[in-house]
Each structure stands twice: as C-alpha cells, then as structure tokens.
Short mmCIF file of C-alpha atoms and ligand atoms in Angstrom, two decimals:
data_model
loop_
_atom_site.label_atom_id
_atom_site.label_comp_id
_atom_site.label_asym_id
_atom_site.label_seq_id
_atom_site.Cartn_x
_atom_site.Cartn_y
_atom_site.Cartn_z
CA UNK A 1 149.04 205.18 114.53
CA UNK A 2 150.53 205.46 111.23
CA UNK A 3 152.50 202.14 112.09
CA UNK A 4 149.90 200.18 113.45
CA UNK A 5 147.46 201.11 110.14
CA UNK A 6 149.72 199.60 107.93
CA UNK A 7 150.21 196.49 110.08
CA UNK A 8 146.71 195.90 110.15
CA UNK A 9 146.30 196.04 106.48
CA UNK A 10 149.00 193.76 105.88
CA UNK A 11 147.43 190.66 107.82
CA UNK A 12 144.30 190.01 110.10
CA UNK A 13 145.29 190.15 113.73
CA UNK A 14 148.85 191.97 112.36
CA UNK A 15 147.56 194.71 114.96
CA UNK A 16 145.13 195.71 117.65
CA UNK A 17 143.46 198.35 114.48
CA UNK A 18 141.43 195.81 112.57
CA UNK A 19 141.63 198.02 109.61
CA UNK A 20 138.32 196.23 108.49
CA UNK A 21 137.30 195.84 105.02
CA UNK A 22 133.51 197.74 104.04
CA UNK A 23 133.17 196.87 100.36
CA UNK A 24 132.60 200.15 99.52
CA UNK A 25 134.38 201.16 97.09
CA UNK A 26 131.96 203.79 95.77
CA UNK A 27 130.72 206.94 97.32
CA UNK A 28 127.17 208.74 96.58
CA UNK A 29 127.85 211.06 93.49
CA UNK A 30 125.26 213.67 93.77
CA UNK A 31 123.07 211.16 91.02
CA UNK A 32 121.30 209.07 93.26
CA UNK A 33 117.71 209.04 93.48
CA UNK A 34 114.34 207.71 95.21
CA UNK A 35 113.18 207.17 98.97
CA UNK A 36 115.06 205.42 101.32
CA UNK A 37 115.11 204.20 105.20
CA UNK A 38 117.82 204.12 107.66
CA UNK A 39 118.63 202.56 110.50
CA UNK A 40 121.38 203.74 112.86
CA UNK A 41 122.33 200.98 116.13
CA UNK A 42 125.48 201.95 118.15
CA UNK A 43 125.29 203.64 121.54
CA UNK A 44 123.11 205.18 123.72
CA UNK A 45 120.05 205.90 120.87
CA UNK A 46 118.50 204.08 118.87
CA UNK A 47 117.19 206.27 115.07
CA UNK A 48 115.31 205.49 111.74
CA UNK A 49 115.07 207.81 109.17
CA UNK A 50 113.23 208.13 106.08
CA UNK A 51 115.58 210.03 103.30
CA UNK A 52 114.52 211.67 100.12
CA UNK A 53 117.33 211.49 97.69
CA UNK A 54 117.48 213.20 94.36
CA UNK A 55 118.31 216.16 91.94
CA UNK A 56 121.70 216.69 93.65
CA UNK A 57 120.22 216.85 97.32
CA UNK A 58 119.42 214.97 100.11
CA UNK A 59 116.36 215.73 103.14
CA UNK A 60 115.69 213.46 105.62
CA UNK A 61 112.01 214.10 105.83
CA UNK A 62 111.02 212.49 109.21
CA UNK A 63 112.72 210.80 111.53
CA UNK A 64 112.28 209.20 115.05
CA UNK A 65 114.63 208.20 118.14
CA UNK A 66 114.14 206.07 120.90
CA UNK A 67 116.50 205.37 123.51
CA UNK A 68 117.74 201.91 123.70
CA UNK A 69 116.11 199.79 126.73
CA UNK A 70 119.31 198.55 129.13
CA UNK A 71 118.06 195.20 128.90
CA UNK A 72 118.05 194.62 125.42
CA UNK A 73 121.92 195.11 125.21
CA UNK A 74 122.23 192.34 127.21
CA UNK A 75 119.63 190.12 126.18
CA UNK A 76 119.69 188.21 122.64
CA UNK A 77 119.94 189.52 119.13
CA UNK A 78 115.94 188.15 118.30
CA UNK A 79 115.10 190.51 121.47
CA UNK A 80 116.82 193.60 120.45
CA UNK A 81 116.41 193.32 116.00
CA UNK A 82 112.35 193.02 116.96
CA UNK A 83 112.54 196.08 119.14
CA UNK A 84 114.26 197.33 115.92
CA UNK A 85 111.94 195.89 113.48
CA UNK A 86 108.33 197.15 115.70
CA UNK A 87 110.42 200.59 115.69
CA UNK A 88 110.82 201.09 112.21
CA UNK A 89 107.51 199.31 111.31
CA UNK A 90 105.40 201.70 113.16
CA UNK A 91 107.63 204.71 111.22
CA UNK A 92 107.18 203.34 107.75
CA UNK A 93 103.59 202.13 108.39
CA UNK A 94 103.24 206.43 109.43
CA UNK A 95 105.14 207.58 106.19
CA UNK A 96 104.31 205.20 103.20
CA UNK A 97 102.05 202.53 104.47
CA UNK A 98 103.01 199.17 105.32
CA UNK A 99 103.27 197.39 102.07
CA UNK A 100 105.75 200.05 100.57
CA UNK A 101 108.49 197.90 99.62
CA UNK A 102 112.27 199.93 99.93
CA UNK A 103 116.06 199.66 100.73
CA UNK A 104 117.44 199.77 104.37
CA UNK A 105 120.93 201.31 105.04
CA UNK A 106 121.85 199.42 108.06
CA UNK A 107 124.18 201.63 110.21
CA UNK A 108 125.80 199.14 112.89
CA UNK A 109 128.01 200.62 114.91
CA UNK A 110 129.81 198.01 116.03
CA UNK A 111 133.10 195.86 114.61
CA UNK A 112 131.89 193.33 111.43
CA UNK A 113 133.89 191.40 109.55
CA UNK A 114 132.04 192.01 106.71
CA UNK A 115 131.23 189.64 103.26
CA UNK A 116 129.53 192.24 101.01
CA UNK A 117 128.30 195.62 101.69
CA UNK A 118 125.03 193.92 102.53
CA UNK A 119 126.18 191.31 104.99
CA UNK A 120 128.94 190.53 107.61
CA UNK A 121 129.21 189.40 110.98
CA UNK A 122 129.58 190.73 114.37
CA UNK A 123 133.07 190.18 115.93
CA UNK A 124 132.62 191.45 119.21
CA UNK A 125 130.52 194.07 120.99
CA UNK A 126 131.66 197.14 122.54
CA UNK A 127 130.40 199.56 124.27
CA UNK A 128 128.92 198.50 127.21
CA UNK A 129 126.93 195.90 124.84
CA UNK A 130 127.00 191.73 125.30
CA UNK A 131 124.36 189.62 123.69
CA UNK A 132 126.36 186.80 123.75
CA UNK A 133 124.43 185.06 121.11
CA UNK A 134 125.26 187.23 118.43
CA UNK A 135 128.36 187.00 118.24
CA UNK A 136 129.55 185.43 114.78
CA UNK A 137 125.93 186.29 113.37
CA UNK A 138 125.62 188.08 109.90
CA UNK A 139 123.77 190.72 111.90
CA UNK A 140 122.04 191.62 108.48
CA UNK A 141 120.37 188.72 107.87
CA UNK A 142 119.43 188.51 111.32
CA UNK A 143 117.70 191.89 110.86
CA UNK A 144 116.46 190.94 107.48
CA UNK A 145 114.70 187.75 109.64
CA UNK A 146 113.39 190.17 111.91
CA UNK A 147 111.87 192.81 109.31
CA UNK A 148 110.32 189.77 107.72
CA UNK A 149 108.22 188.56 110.44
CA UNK A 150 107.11 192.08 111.56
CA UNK A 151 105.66 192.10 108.06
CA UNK A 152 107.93 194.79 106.14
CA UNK A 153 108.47 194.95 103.23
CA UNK A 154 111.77 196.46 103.92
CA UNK A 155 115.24 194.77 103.35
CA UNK A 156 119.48 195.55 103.98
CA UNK A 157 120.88 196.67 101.16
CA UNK A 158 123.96 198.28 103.05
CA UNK A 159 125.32 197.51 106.06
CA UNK A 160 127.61 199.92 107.23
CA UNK A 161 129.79 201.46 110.18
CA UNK A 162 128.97 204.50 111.37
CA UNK A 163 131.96 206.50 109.92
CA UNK A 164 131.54 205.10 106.84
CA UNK A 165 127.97 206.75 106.64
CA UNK A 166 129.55 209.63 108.26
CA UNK A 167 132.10 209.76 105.13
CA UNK A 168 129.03 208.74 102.49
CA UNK A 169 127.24 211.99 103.42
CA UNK A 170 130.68 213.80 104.07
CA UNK A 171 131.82 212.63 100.48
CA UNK A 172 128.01 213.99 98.96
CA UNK A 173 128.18 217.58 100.02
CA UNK A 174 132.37 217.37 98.86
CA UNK A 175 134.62 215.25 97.19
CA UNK A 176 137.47 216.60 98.79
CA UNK A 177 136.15 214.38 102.20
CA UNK A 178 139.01 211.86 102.38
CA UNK A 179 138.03 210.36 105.61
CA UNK A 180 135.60 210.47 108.63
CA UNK A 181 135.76 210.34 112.28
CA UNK A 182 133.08 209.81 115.05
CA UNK A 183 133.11 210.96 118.85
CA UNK A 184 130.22 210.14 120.63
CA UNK A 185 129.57 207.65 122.62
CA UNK A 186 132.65 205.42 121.57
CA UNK A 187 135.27 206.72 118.90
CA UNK A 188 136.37 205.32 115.22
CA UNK A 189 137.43 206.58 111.92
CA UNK A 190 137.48 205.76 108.66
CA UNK A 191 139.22 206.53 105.56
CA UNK A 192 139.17 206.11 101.77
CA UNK A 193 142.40 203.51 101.42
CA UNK A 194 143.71 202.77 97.59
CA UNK A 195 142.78 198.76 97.32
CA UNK A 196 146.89 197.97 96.20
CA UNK A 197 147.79 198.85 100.20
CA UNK A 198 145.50 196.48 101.70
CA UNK A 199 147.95 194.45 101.53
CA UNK A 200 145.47 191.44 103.64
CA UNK A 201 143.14 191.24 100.24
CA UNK A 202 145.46 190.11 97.65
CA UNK A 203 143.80 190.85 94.37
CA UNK A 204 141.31 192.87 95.47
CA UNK A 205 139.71 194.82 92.39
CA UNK A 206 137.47 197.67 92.32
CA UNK A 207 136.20 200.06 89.61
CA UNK A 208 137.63 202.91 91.80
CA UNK A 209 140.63 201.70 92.27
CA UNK A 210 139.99 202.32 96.39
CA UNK A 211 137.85 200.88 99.25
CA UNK A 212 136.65 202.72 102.43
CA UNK A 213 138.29 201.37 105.51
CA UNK A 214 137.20 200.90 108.84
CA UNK A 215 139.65 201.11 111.21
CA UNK A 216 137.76 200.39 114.26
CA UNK A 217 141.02 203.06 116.21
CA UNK A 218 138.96 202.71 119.45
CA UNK A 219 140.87 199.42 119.75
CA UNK A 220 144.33 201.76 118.72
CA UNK A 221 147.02 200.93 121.62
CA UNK A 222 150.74 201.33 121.80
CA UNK A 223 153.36 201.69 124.27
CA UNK A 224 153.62 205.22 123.42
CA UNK A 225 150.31 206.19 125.21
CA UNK A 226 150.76 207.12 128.56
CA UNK A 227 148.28 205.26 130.65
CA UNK A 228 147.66 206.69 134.39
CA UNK A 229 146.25 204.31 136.81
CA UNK A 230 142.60 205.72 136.36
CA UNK A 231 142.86 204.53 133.22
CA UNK A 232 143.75 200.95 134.47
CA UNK A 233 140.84 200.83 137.15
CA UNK A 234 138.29 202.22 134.31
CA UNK A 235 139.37 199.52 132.17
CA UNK A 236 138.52 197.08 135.33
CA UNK A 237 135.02 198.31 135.87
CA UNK A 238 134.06 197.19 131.83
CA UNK A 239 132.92 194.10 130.56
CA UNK A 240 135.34 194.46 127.67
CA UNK A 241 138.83 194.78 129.46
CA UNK A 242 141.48 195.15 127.43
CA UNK A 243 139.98 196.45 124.58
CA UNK A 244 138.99 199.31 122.99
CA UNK A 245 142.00 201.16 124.94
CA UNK A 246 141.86 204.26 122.83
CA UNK A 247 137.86 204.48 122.85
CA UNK A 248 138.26 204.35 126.75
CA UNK A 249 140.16 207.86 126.73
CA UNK A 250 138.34 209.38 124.29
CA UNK A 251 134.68 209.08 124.38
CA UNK A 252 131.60 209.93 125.82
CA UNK A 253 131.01 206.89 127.84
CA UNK A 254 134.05 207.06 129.77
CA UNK A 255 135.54 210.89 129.90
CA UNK A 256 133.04 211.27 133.15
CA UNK A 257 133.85 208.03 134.63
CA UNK A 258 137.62 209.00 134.54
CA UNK A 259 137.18 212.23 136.09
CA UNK A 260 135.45 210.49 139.35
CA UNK A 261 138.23 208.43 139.51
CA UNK A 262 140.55 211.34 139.89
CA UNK A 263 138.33 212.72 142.00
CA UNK A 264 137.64 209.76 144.19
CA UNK A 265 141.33 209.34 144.71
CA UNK A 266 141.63 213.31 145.65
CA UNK A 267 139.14 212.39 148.15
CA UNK A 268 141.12 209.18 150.04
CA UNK A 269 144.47 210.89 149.87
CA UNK A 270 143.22 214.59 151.36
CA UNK A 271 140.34 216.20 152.87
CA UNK A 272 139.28 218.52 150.11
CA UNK A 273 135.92 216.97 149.78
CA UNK A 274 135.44 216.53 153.69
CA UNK A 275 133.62 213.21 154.59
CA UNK A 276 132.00 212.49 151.15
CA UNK A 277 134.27 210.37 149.91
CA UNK A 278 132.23 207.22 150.04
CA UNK A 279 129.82 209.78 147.70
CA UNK A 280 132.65 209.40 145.14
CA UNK A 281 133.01 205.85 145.20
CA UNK A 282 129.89 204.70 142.49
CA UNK A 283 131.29 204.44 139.34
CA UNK A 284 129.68 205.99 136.06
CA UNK A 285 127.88 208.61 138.71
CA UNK A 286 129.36 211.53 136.64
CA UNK A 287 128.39 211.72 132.99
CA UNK A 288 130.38 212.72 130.23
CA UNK A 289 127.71 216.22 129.68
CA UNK A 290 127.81 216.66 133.13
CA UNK A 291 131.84 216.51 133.06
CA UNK A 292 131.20 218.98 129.86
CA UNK A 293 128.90 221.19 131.88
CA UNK A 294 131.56 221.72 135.02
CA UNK A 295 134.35 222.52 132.62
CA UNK A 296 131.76 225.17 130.74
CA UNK A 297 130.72 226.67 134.42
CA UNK A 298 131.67 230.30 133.30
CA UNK A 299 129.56 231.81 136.45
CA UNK A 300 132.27 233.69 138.86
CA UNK A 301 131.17 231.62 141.79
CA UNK A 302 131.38 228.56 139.84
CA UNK A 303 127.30 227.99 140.84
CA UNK A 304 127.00 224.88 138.13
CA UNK A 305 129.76 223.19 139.44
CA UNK A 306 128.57 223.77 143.18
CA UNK A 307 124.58 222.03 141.72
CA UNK A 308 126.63 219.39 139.78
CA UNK A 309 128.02 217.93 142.76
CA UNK A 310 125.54 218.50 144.96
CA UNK A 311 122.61 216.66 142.88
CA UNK A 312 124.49 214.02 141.08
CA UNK A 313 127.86 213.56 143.86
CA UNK A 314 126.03 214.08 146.72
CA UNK A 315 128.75 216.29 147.76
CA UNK A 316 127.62 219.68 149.11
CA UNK A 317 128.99 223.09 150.68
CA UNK A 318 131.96 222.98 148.62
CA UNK A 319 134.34 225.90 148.62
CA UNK A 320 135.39 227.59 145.95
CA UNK A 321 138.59 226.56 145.90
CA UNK A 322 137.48 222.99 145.51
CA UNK A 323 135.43 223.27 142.91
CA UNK A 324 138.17 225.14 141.10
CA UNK A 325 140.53 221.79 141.31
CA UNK A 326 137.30 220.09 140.08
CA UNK A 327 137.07 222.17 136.95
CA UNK A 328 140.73 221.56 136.65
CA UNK A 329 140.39 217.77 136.86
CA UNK A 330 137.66 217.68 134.13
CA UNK A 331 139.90 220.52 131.99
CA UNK A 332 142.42 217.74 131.99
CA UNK A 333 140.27 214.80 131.22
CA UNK A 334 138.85 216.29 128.23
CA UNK A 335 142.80 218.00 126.84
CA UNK A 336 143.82 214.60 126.94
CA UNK A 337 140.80 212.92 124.65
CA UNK A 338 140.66 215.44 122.56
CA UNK A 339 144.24 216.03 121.78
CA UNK A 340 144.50 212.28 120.85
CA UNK A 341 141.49 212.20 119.01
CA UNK A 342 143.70 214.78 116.76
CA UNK A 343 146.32 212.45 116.61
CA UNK A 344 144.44 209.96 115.40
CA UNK A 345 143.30 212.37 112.93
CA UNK A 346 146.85 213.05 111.58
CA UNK A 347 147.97 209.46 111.62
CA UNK A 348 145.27 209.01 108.93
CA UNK A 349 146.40 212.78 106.94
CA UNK A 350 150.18 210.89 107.41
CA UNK A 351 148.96 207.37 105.93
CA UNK A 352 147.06 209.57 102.77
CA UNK A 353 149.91 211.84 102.38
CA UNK A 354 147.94 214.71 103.18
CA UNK A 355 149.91 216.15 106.44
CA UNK A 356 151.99 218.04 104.43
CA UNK A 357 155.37 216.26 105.24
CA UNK A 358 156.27 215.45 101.75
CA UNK A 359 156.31 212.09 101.12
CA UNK A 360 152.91 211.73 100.15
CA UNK A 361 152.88 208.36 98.08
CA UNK A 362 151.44 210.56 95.39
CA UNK A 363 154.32 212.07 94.45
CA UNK A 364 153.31 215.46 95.77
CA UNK A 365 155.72 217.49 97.48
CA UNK A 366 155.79 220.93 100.15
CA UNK A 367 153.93 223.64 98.56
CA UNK A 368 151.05 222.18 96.73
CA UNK A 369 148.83 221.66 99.84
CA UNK A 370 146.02 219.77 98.98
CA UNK A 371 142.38 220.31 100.70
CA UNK A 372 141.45 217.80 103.08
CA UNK A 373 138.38 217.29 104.50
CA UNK A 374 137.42 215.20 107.68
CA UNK A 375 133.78 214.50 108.03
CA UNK A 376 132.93 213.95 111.73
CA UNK A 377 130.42 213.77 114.31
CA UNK A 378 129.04 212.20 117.55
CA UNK A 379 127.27 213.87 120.55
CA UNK A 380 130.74 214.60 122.36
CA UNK A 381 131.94 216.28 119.74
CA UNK A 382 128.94 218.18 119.08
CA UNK A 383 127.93 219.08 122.33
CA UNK A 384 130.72 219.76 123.86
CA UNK A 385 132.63 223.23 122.41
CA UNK A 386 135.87 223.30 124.82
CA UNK A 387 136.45 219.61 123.41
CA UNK A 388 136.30 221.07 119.98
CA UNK A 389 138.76 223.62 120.85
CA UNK A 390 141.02 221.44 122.17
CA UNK A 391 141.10 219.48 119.03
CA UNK A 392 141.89 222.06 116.81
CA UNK A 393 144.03 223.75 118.68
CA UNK A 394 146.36 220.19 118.66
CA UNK A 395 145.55 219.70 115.02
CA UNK A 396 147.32 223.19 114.49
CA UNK A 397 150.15 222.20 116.78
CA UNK A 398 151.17 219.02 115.37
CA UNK A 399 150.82 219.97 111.95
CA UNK A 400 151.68 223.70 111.66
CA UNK A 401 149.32 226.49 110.94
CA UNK A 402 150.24 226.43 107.12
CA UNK A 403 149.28 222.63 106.54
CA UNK A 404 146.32 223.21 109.09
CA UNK A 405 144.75 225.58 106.77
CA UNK A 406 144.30 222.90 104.41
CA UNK A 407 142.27 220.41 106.59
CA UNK A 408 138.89 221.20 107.11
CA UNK A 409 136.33 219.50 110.05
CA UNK A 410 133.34 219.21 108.88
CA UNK A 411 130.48 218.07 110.57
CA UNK A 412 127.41 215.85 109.21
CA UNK A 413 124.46 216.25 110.85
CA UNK A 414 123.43 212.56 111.13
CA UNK A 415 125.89 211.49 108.50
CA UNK A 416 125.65 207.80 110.15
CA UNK A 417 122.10 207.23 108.79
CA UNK A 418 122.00 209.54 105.99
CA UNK A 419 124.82 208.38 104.38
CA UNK A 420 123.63 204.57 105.33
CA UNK A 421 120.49 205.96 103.21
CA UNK A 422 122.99 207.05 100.38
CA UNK A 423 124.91 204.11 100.15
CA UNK A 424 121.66 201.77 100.08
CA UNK A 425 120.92 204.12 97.18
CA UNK A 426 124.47 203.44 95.01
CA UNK A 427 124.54 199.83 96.18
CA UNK A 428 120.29 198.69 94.98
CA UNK A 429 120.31 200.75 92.12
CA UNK A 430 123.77 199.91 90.61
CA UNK A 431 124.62 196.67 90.82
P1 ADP B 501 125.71 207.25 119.64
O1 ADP B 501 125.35 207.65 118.23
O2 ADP B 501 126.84 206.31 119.70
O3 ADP B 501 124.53 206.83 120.45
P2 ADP B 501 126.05 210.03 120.10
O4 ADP B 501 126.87 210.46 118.95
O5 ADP B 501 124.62 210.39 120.11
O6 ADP B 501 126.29 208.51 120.37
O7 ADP B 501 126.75 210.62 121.40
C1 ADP B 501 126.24 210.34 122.65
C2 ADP B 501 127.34 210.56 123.65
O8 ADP B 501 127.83 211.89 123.55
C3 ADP B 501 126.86 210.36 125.06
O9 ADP B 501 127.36 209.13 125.51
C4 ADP B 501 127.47 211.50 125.84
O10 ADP B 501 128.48 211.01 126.65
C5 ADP B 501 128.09 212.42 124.83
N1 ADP B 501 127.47 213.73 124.89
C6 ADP B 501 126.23 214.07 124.47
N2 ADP B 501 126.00 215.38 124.70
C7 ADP B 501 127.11 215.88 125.28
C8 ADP B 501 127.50 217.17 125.76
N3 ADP B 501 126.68 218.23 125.71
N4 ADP B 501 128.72 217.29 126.28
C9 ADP B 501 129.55 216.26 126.35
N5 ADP B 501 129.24 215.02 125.93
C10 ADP B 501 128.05 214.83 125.39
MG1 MG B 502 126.03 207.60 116.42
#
C-alpha cells in the first residue's frame, strides 16, 4: 500500500491508487459559523442536511434520506441532479423558505479529478453506477445547473469525497484526526499529505503547508493480495471489471455476493444443501446485513441462519451442521475484508510515520508515540460489530499492542455531509 501511495503521488496513472488531489488544504477550526446545506451522493442513499455551525459546535438540525431510484444510476446526469435538486428544494423550502440564499457542501462519492474545491470532474463511476453521459462532466456545475432551474437559491461551494467530509468533521471534534476511512457501501480513505510529497503537483503552495488526499484505495491492487476464484467470478458479474479490486473484498456491496459464491460452489461439488443448488445460483441474492446477521446468529440452534436461508435462499430444512459451515463461510468472508481494511489503515499510519516503526519522516523516533486518530464510518462498519472486531483485532496484530494504543477509531456520525457542511463553511467565508 505504502508503495503504491507514493507511486501515485509521483505521476497520474503511476498506480492503480489515484492519490487524487481535493484542494483542501484547510480543515474546520472550531471558528466557523452560520447555516449551511449538505448534500451526500454515493451508494445506496441518497441525504441532505441542514447544519448549524457556530460557537465551537456543530448540530445538524434536520435532515432527510431517500433511497436512490435504480433507474436513475443508469440514466443521465440531468435525470438524477433534478431528482437531487426537487429533493433538497422541498427540504430547504420546509426549513428556511425558498428564497434563502446559502452554501452547498457537495459530498460526491465517487472518483473526481478535481479543479478547485468547488469544481472537478467525474472520472469514472463505481459502484454499481453508469450514466454514461457524465462522464468528464464538472459534476458541480452540473448540479449548480440543476439547483438553478428548480429555483434555489442554493449553490456548491465544496465539492468533496466522502472521506474527506468524514476527516472535516473528524478533524472538528480533534486535531489529532490525521486521516479518514469509509466502509459502507464501497471503501476509500483519505489522509492529510504534506504538499512537498505530491510529488505530481510541482509547486504546489498552500498556507498549511499540506493538502487532504484522496486516495480512492478501493482501486488498491497488487500481486500480494491473494485473489480466490470467487473473487474472479464477482469481478465478472460487475459492470466495472477490473476495477475497484480492493473495494470488491471489502465492502458492503459485495461481502454477501462473495459468500453465495462460496456457497454456490459448496452446493455443485457436494450435497450439503440437497437439491437447492439452482436456489444458489442468482447472484447479489444474499446481502451484505443479511451475511452480517448469519455470522451474529448467537441462538444455540442457529434459528436466524435456518430463516435467512429459507426466506431469501430458498433453501429450507437445513441441518445444523450445515448451517454451521454457513456461518463459517460468512466468518471468513468478513476476517478477510476487515483485516485488509486494517491494512490499508496502516499503510497510511506507515506513509505519515505514525506506525511506530521509526522512520517517521519527522524525525521522531521509538518511544514518543504520537496519538493518531482515524475518523471512519459507513453502514458496514457501523452495523456490523464482528467486522469491527476483526479490524481491531488486526490493527493490534500488525502493529503491536504498544503502538496500537496510540491509534484511535473514531467514528463520525454522518461525517460525509457534516463535514461537506464544514468545509462549505471555511471555503465561502474565507476566501
Ligand atoms: P453509502 O453512504 O455509500 O450509501 P452506507 O455507509 O450507508 O453507504 O452503507 C450502506 C452499506 O452498508 C450497505 O450497502 C450494506 O451493505 C452495508 N450495511 C448496512 N447495514 C449493515 C449491517 N447491519 N451489517 C452489515 N452491513 C451493513
Ligand atoms: Mg456514505
């Protein structure tokens, strides 16, 4: 990981991590004042809030979520920013009338190659999303185009990545938060990177000194991760093969999806599910939560598990010995994500310095352990507490108990639009 970050800070296309530029190269202080709106597109839901800033704190004081219609990730980008724009009309029409005029913070949840912290453009969707004719499009303007002919009076004034709102809010409640990580429905980090090693942006200046980067590590691949054939025929079913490699055995849209496939297999090669094996053969018929809810089946007769795969596998009279392996297989599933979601984790502690190895670029050596803090979130990660487990318990393995100590998870309850909220804050009222 640690190789592959610096690669991709050295050149564009120097490695499958885009290490993308955000512009942001300040983080809320704790100063920032005044009502904002936020708008957080990425996965499954779509949100707006409306966030009251000031005095040292931060409330979101209403917000609403829709679920995002299955045809408007396919559709066009006019289709799906006026679902947007009607959305967040109706909500700020509710809260402060319709002629209020106030900054967005767009949270976009997808890879932009961005221009300012206000605009950029999409480089490809992932996912599970295609609207072909976005591609290339300085998604806030198109938004902006959108909010104007709904009638807001509402425009962009940051356009972020989820982590990096994730890490805005993160970075408010302490300054110690050196980086932020989301696992939801796809995975990605980001981290606070001094400006000299982006080696890509010659020249690049900022009052800090530092600029948050997004390393969009869902793409992360090397030859060092062990790939099992599930993961190949996974990788076949998407509409983005060949990408996103890390995302795809990590995340919530795919943990479920690799668990039938075990499963599926089991049933060809033996008889342990009887004759339902052509019950196994739909893909994306077992969910991540319901993958999260076999492995959490603490009943002695395993009575979730036995419902699970009745209702959504259509396999029933299991024994218990079967639905044992089943557990098993979706124990396994979720080690594996989570222990390299905290490798990922370390690679970035390595890159900053902060895994206590000693060679931390600032000159800092054993025995001075400085606090780290790791702002994360995402519905897998939140809903899920064996996944949790999992991650720490590999954080304290690869690092050691004593270095460990000295990182602290910390999760921000939706950090992605809050923070988005934040940052339009810093970025309308200081520059
Ligand atoms: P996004 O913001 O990208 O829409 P979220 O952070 O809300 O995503 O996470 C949603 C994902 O989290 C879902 O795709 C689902 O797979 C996963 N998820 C939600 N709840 C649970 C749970 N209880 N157990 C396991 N996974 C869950
Ligand atoms: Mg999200």
């Amino acid at each position: 990981m640690v190789v592959e970050m610096h690669a991709g800070l050295a050149s564009d296309g120097g490695s499958k991590l885009k290490m993308l530029l955000t512009f942001v190269d300040a983080l809320p202080t704790g100063n920032e004042e005044g009502i904002y709106y936020a708008i957080d597109l990425g996965g499954t839901n779509f949100r707006a809030l409306r966030v009251e800033v000031g005095s040292g704190s931060v409330v979101t004081s209403r917000k609403v979520e829709l679920p995002i219609p299955e045809e408007l990730t396919k559709g066009t980008i006019e289709e799906l920013f006026n679902f947007v724009a009607i959305a967040l009309k109706d909500f700020v029409e509710r809260e402060d009338g319709k002629d209020e005029k106030r900054a967005l913070g767009f949270t976009f949840s997808f890879p932009v190659r961005q221009t300012s912290v206000s605009s950029g453009s999409l480089i490809r969707w992932t996912k599970g999303f295609s609207i072909e004719n976005a591609v290339g499009k300085d998604v806030a303007q198109c938004l902006n185009e959108a909010l104007a002919m709904s009638g807001l009076n509402v425009r962009v004034t940051a356009l972020v990545n989820d982590t990096v709102g994730t890490l805005a809010l993160g970075h408010y409640h302490d300054e110690d938060t050196v980086a932020a990580v989301i696992i939801g429905a796809g995975t990605n980090a980001c981290y606070i990177e001094r400006t000299d090693a982006i080696i890509k942006c010659q020249g690049l200046l900022t009052n800090s000194g530092g600029m948050v980067v997004n390393m969009e590590w869902g793409n992360f691949w090397s030859s060092h991760l062990p790939r099992t054939p599930y993961d190949i025929s996974l990788d076949d079913e998407t509409q983005n093969r060949n990408d996103q490699g890390f995302e795809k055995m990590i995340s919530g849209i795919y943990l479920g999806e690799i668990a039938r496939l075990v499963l599926h297999r089991m049933a060809l090669e033996s008889d342990v599910f009887g004759d339902a094996a052509d019950n196994l053969s739909t893909p994306f018929t077992l969910s991540t939560p319901l993958l999260a809810a076999i492995r959490e089946d603490d009943s002695p007769d395993l009575s979730e598990v036995r419902r699970i795969l009745q209702e959504h596998l259509k396999i029933p009279d299991t024994p218990l010995k079967t639905r044992r392996l089943v557990v098993k297989v979706c124990d396994i599933v979720t080690r594996r994500a989570a222990r390299l979601a905290a490798a990922g984790i370390v690679g970035i502690l390595k890159k900053l310095g902060r895994d206590g190895s000693g060679v931390a670029s600032s000159g800092r050596t054993r025995g001075q352990p400085r606090r780290s803090v790791v702002a994360i979130e995402g519905g897998l990660y939140q809903g899920y507490p064996v996944f949790r487990e999992y991650l720490d318990e590999a954080l304290v393995e690869i690092l050691g108990e004593e270095v460990a100590r000295t990182v602290a998870l910390r999760v921000t309850e939706d950090g992605s639009g809050v923070g988005a909220a934040l940052l339009a804050a810093v970025y309308s009222s200081n520059r």
